[in-house]
Amino acid sequence: MAGPTSGAKARPATTAMTCAAAAALVARSGGIVLDTSATTFDRYVSDRRFCMPDEATRPAFEPTRDNPQCFIGYTCFEPERDRWRW
């Protein structure tokens, strides 16, 4: 009898891909969660359409197999509405 198996899938890792392959994966997917190291991950998008309505995009540069700072797409973030004033 086989033991239990996990339904969890590993996320694609940017460090295992070329820069072109990582950028193409984000572009093709629209929005995707990628590992960027053994302990970090984030969600990357091809453009603002894949963010929440109140979010903006910022460029994402992540390590790939052939480029330590590859532009792979964007991340979504909530812009500051009011800045703290001291």
mmCIF file of N, CA and C in Angstrom:
data_model
loop_
_atom_site.group_PDB
_atom_site.id
_atom_site.type_symbol
_atom_site.label_atom_id
_atom_site.label_comp_id
_atom_site.label_asym_id
_atom_site.label_seq_id
_atom_site.Cartn_x
_atom_site.Cartn_y
_atom_site.Cartn_z
ATOM 1 N N MET A 1 0.840 -1.176 0.000
ATOM 2 C CA MET A 1 0.000 0.000 0.000
ATOM 3 C C MET A 1 0.889 1.245 0.000
ATOM 4 N N ALA A 2 0.574 2.159 -0.863
ATOM 5 C CA ALA A 2 1.364 3.382 -0.973
ATOM 6 C C ALA A 2 1.020 4.345 0.153
ATOM 7 N N GLY A 3 2.016 5.138 0.566
ATOM 8 C CA GLY A 3 1.801 6.119 1.622
ATOM 9 C C GLY A 3 1.065 7.333 1.079
ATOM 10 N N PRO A 4 0.674 8.232 1.977
ATOM 11 C CA PRO A 4 -0.041 9.432 1.522
ATOM 12 C C PRO A 4 0.868 10.320 0.675
ATOM 13 N N THR A 5 0.261 10.998 -0.261
ATOM 14 C CA THR A 5 1.024 11.913 -1.103
ATOM 15 C C THR A 5 0.515 13.323 -0.874
ATOM 16 N N SER A 6 1.366 14.268 -1.087
ATOM 17 C CA SER A 6 1.003 15.662 -0.928
ATOM 18 C C SER A 6 0.466 16.190 -2.243
ATOM 19 N N GLY A 7 -0.579 16.986 -2.173
ATOM 20 C CA GLY A 7 -1.134 17.607 -3.359
ATOM 21 C C GLY A 7 -0.428 18.902 -3.711
ATOM 22 N N ALA A 8 0.516 19.315 -2.878
ATOM 23 C CA ALA A 8 1.200 20.585 -3.105
ATOM 24 C C ALA A 8 2.148 20.470 -4.291
ATOM 25 N N LYS A 9 2.162 21.519 -5.090
ATOM 26 C CA LYS A 9 3.076 21.576 -6.223
ATOM 27 C C LYS A 9 4.153 22.607 -5.928
ATOM 28 N N ALA A 10 5.331 22.320 -6.394
ATOM 29 C CA ALA A 10 6.427 23.280 -6.242
ATOM 30 C C ALA A 10 6.201 24.438 -7.214
ATOM 31 N N ARG A 11 6.543 25.632 -6.776
ATOM 32 C CA ARG A 11 6.447 26.806 -7.656
ATOM 33 C C ARG A 11 7.652 26.817 -8.590
ATOM 34 N N PRO A 12 7.485 27.379 -9.790
ATOM 35 C CA PRO A 12 8.646 27.554 -10.664
ATOM 36 C C PRO A 12 9.656 28.482 -9.984
ATOM 37 N N ALA A 13 10.924 28.214 -10.181
ATOM 38 C CA ALA A 13 11.993 29.017 -9.577
ATOM 39 C C ALA A 13 12.706 29.827 -10.649
ATOM 40 N N THR A 14 12.820 31.123 -10.429
ATOM 41 C CA THR A 14 13.509 31.965 -11.409
ATOM 42 C C THR A 14 14.970 31.561 -11.550
ATOM 43 N N THR A 15 15.578 31.088 -10.473
ATOM 44 C CA THR A 15 16.999 30.730 -10.512
ATOM 45 C C THR A 15 17.283 29.508 -11.368
ATOM 46 N N ALA A 16 16.255 28.758 -11.721
ATOM 47 C CA ALA A 16 16.430 27.585 -12.579
ATOM 48 C C ALA A 16 16.156 27.902 -14.045
ATOM 49 N N MET A 17 15.723 29.139 -14.333
ATOM 50 C CA MET A 17 15.359 29.538 -15.690
ATOM 51 C C MET A 17 16.330 30.581 -16.233
ATOM 52 N N THR A 18 16.348 30.706 -17.547
ATOM 53 C CA THR A 18 17.067 31.835 -18.146
ATOM 54 C C THR A 18 16.211 33.081 -17.954
ATOM 55 N N CYS A 19 16.808 34.224 -18.137
ATOM 56 C CA CYS A 19 16.091 35.486 -18.022
ATOM 57 C C CYS A 19 14.920 35.521 -19.015
ATOM 58 N N ALA A 20 15.193 35.150 -20.243
ATOM 59 C CA ALA A 20 14.148 35.174 -21.277
ATOM 60 C C ALA A 20 13.001 34.226 -20.925
ATOM 61 N N ALA A 21 13.315 33.053 -20.395
ATOM 62 C CA ALA A 21 12.273 32.082 -20.043
ATOM 63 C C ALA A 21 11.420 32.586 -18.882
ATOM 64 N N ALA A 22 12.035 33.202 -17.873
ATOM 65 C CA ALA A 22 11.281 33.720 -16.730
ATOM 66 C C ALA A 22 10.363 34.857 -17.167
ATOM 67 N N ALA A 23 10.878 35.772 -17.979
ATOM 68 C CA ALA A 23 10.065 36.883 -18.470
ATOM 69 C C ALA A 23 8.922 36.377 -19.342
ATOM 70 N N ALA A 24 9.178 35.381 -20.162
ATOM 71 C CA ALA A 24 8.136 34.815 -21.024
ATOM 72 C C ALA A 24 7.064 34.110 -20.203
ATOM 73 N N LEU A 25 7.461 33.439 -19.134
ATOM 74 C CA LEU A 25 6.488 32.759 -18.266
ATOM 75 C C LEU A 25 5.547 33.763 -17.625
ATOM 76 N N VAL A 26 6.081 34.865 -17.123
ATOM 77 C CA VAL A 26 5.233 35.904 -16.531
ATOM 78 C C VAL A 26 4.318 36.496 -17.596
ATOM 79 N N ALA A 27 4.855 36.807 -18.759
ATOM 80 C CA ALA A 27 4.058 37.393 -19.839
ATOM 81 C C ALA A 27 2.931 36.456 -20.272
ATOM 82 N N ARG A 28 3.239 35.184 -20.391
ATOM 83 C CA ARG A 28 2.260 34.191 -20.823
ATOM 84 C C ARG A 28 1.192 33.949 -19.769
ATOM 85 N N SER A 29 1.589 33.974 -18.490
ATOM 86 C CA SER A 29 0.668 33.667 -17.398
ATOM 87 C C SER A 29 -0.196 34.855 -16.996
ATOM 88 N N GLY A 30 0.287 36.054 -17.198
ATOM 89 C CA GLY A 30 -0.430 37.233 -16.737
ATOM 90 C C GLY A 30 -0.100 37.536 -15.289
ATOM 91 N N GLY A 31 -0.297 36.573 -14.410
ATOM 92 C CA GLY A 31 0.052 36.675 -12.999
ATOM 93 C C GLY A 31 0.455 35.302 -12.486
ATOM 94 N N ILE A 32 1.590 35.221 -11.809
ATOM 95 C CA ILE A 32 2.092 33.928 -11.354
ATOM 96 C C ILE A 32 2.986 34.110 -10.127
ATOM 97 N N VAL A 33 2.947 33.141 -9.217
ATOM 98 C CA VAL A 33 3.830 33.149 -8.051
ATOM 99 C C VAL A 33 5.084 32.356 -8.411
ATOM 100 N N LEU A 34 6.241 32.978 -8.193
ATOM 101 C CA LEU A 34 7.518 32.345 -8.505
ATOM 102 C C LEU A 34 8.432 32.367 -7.290
ATOM 103 N N ASP A 35 9.189 31.293 -7.113
ATOM 104 C CA ASP A 35 10.261 31.290 -6.119
ATOM 105 C C ASP A 35 11.422 32.074 -6.694
ATOM 106 N N THR A 36 12.067 32.894 -5.837
ATOM 107 C CA THR A 36 13.235 33.650 -6.281
ATOM 108 C C THR A 36 14.496 33.228 -5.544
ATOM 109 N N SER A 37 14.334 32.381 -4.538
ATOM 110 C CA SER A 37 15.444 31.752 -3.814
ATOM 111 C C SER A 37 14.840 30.588 -3.046
ATOM 112 N N ALA A 38 15.653 29.933 -2.241
ATOM 113 C CA ALA A 38 15.146 28.806 -1.450
ATOM 114 C C ALA A 38 14.134 29.252 -0.401
ATOM 115 N N THR A 39 14.149 30.523 -0.041
ATOM 116 C CA THR A 39 13.269 30.999 1.035
ATOM 117 C C THR A 39 12.376 32.177 0.655
ATOM 118 N N THR A 40 12.420 32.641 -0.586
ATOM 119 C CA THR A 40 11.597 33.782 -0.973
ATOM 120 C C THR A 40 10.778 33.508 -2.224
ATOM 121 N N PHE A 41 9.642 34.168 -2.263
ATOM 122 C CA PHE A 41 8.761 34.068 -3.421
ATOM 123 C C PHE A 41 7.916 35.325 -3.480
ATOM 124 N N ASP A 42 7.292 35.564 -4.629
ATOM 125 C CA ASP A 42 6.401 36.704 -4.780
ATOM 126 C C ASP A 42 5.499 36.430 -5.979
ATOM 127 N N ARG A 43 4.503 37.271 -6.126
ATOM 128 C CA ARG A 43 3.605 37.181 -7.275
ATOM 129 C C ARG A 43 4.047 38.232 -8.284
ATOM 130 N N TYR A 44 4.197 37.814 -9.520
ATOM 131 C CA TYR A 44 4.647 38.684 -10.599
ATOM 132 C C TYR A 44 3.553 38.771 -11.658
ATOM 133 N N VAL A 45 3.417 39.940 -12.241
ATOM 134 C CA VAL A 45 2.374 40.166 -13.239
ATOM 135 C C VAL A 45 2.983 40.759 -14.501
ATOM 136 N N SER A 46 2.270 40.569 -15.610
ATOM 137 C CA SER A 46 2.740 41.128 -16.871
ATOM 138 C C SER A 46 2.360 42.601 -17.008
ATOM 139 N N ASP A 47 1.264 43.006 -16.379
ATOM 140 C CA ASP A 47 0.859 44.414 -16.386
ATOM 141 C C ASP A 47 -0.206 44.647 -15.318
ATOM 142 N N ARG A 48 -0.642 45.886 -15.194
ATOM 143 C CA ARG A 48 -1.538 46.293 -14.115
ATOM 144 C C ARG A 48 -2.901 45.596 -14.148
ATOM 145 N N ARG A 49 -3.310 45.086 -15.276
ATOM 146 C CA ARG A 49 -4.603 44.383 -15.359
ATOM 147 C C ARG A 49 -4.684 43.217 -14.389
ATOM 148 N N PHE A 50 -3.545 42.688 -13.969
ATOM 149 C CA PHE A 50 -3.523 41.528 -13.092
ATOM 150 C C PHE A 50 -3.353 41.906 -11.623
ATOM 151 N N CYS A 51 -3.487 43.194 -11.320
ATOM 152 C CA CYS A 51 -3.443 43.692 -9.942
ATOM 153 C C CYS A 51 -4.871 44.027 -9.507
ATOM 154 N N MET A 52 -5.040 44.270 -8.215
ATOM 155 C CA MET A 52 -6.323 44.732 -7.692
ATOM 156 C C MET A 52 -6.541 46.169 -8.178
ATOM 157 N N PRO A 53 -7.802 46.626 -8.241
ATOM 158 C CA PRO A 53 -8.077 47.962 -8.779
ATOM 159 C C PRO A 53 -7.335 49.097 -8.068
ATOM 160 N N ASP A 54 -7.071 48.973 -6.778
ATOM 161 C CA ASP A 54 -6.399 50.048 -6.042
ATOM 162 C C ASP A 54 -4.883 49.881 -5.986
ATOM 163 N N GLU A 55 -4.351 48.949 -6.753
ATOM 164 C CA GLU A 55 -2.907 48.708 -6.756
ATOM 165 C C GLU A 55 -2.245 49.278 -8.005
ATOM 166 N N ALA A 56 -0.959 49.521 -7.878
ATOM 167 C CA ALA A 56 -0.122 49.957 -8.996
ATOM 168 C C ALA A 56 0.965 48.901 -9.203
ATOM 169 N N THR A 57 1.781 49.093 -10.219
ATOM 170 C CA THR A 57 2.865 48.139 -10.472
ATOM 171 C C THR A 57 4.216 48.801 -10.265
ATOM 172 N N ARG A 58 5.187 47.945 -9.925
ATOM 173 C CA ARG A 58 6.589 48.396 -9.899
ATOM 174 C C ARG A 58 7.413 47.318 -10.592
ATOM 175 N N PRO A 59 8.454 47.722 -11.311
ATOM 176 C CA PRO A 59 9.293 46.754 -12.023
ATOM 177 C C PRO A 59 9.916 45.740 -11.069
ATOM 178 N N ALA A 60 10.005 44.495 -11.523
ATOM 179 C CA ALA A 60 10.580 43.415 -10.716
ATOM 180 C C ALA A 60 11.829 42.875 -11.406
ATOM 181 N N PHE A 61 12.935 42.960 -10.698
ATOM 182 C CA PHE A 61 14.212 42.427 -11.177
ATOM 183 C C PHE A 61 14.616 41.300 -10.239
ATOM 184 N N GLU A 62 14.709 40.080 -10.759
ATOM 185 C CA GLU A 62 14.997 38.911 -9.933
ATOM 186 C C GLU A 62 16.148 38.101 -10.533
ATOM 187 N N PRO A 63 16.818 37.295 -9.698
ATOM 188 C CA PRO A 63 17.922 36.478 -10.215
ATOM 189 C C PRO A 63 17.410 35.316 -11.066
ATOM 190 N N THR A 64 18.072 35.121 -12.191
ATOM 191 C CA THR A 64 17.801 33.964 -13.041
ATOM 192 C C THR A 64 19.118 33.236 -13.260
ATOM 193 N N ARG A 65 19.046 32.138 -13.964
ATOM 194 C CA ARG A 65 20.251 31.330 -14.186
ATOM 195 C C ARG A 65 21.361 32.110 -14.889
ATOM 196 N N ASP A 66 20.976 33.041 -15.758
ATOM 197 C CA ASP A 66 21.975 33.750 -16.553
ATOM 198 C C ASP A 66 22.060 35.256 -16.282
ATOM 199 N N ASN A 67 21.282 35.752 -15.316
ATOM 200 C CA ASN A 67 21.276 37.189 -15.056
ATOM 201 C C ASN A 67 20.906 37.444 -13.590
ATOM 202 N N PRO A 68 21.789 38.058 -12.818
ATOM 203 C CA PRO A 68 21.485 38.287 -11.404
ATOM 204 C C PRO A 68 20.405 39.342 -11.167
ATOM 205 N N GLN A 69 20.077 40.158 -12.184
ATOM 206 C CA GLN A 69 19.038 41.176 -12.059
ATOM 207 C C GLN A 69 18.209 41.241 -13.339
ATOM 208 N N CYS A 70 17.446 40.200 -13.557
ATOM 209 C CA CYS A 70 16.631 40.091 -14.768
ATOM 210 C C CYS A 70 15.275 40.763 -14.561
ATOM 211 N N PHE A 71 14.876 41.609 -15.509
ATOM 212 C CA PHE A 71 13.529 42.185 -15.482
ATOM 213 C C PHE A 71 12.564 41.101 -15.937
ATOM 214 N N ILE A 72 11.705 40.636 -15.020
ATOM 215 C CA ILE A 72 10.772 39.554 -15.364
ATOM 216 C C ILE A 72 9.336 40.027 -15.490
ATOM 217 N N GLY A 73 9.060 41.252 -15.106
ATOM 218 C CA GLY A 73 7.705 41.783 -15.147
ATOM 219 C C GLY A 73 7.530 42.782 -14.013
ATOM 220 N N TYR A 74 6.383 42.699 -13.344
ATOM 221 C CA TYR A 74 6.058 43.666 -12.307
ATOM 222 C C TYR A 74 5.504 42.965 -11.074
ATOM 223 N N THR A 75 5.527 43.676 -9.943
ATOM 224 C CA THR A 75 4.789 43.261 -8.751
ATOM 225 C C THR A 75 3.726 44.317 -8.495
ATOM 226 N N CYS A 76 2.660 43.922 -7.848
ATOM 227 C CA CYS A 76 1.582 44.842 -7.493
ATOM 228 C C CYS A 76 1.838 45.384 -6.090
ATOM 229 N N PHE A 77 1.462 46.641 -5.860
ATOM 230 C CA PHE A 77 1.583 47.213 -4.520
ATOM 231 C C PHE A 77 0.531 48.298 -4.350
ATOM 232 N N GLU A 78 0.234 48.602 -3.097
ATOM 233 C CA GLU A 78 -0.705 49.673 -2.787
ATOM 234 C C GLU A 78 0.074 50.965 -2.588
ATOM 235 N N PRO A 79 -0.132 51.936 -3.450
ATOM 236 C CA PRO A 79 0.600 53.195 -3.290
ATOM 237 C C PRO A 79 0.198 53.892 -1.989
ATOM 238 N N GLU A 80 1.114 54.604 -1.417
ATOM 239 C CA GLU A 80 0.813 55.353 -0.204
ATOM 240 C C GLU A 80 -0.135 56.489 -0.559
ATOM 241 N N ARG A 81 -1.227 56.573 0.176
ATOM 242 C CA ARG A 81 -2.179 57.652 -0.095
ATOM 243 C C ARG A 81 -1.750 58.925 0.614
ATOM 244 N N ASP A 82 -1.335 58.768 1.829
ATOM 245 C CA ASP A 82 -0.825 59.910 2.596
ATOM 246 C C ASP A 82 0.511 59.514 3.181
ATOM 247 N N ARG A 83 1.465 60.364 3.028
ATOM 248 C CA ARG A 83 2.781 60.069 3.605
ATOM 249 C C ARG A 83 2.816 60.539 5.045
ATOM 250 N N TRP A 84 3.563 59.802 5.855
ATOM 251 C CA TRP A 84 3.732 60.200 7.250
ATOM 252 C C TRP A 84 4.492 61.510 7.312
ATOM 253 N N ARG A 85 4.049 62.393 8.163
ATOM 254 C CA ARG A 85 4.743 63.670 8.351
ATOM 255 C C ARG A 85 5.181 63.750 9.798
ATOM 256 N N TRP A 86 6.448 63.969 10.000
ATOM 257 C CA TRP A 86 6.997 64.010 11.365
ATOM 258 C C TRP A 86 7.180 65.416 11.821
#
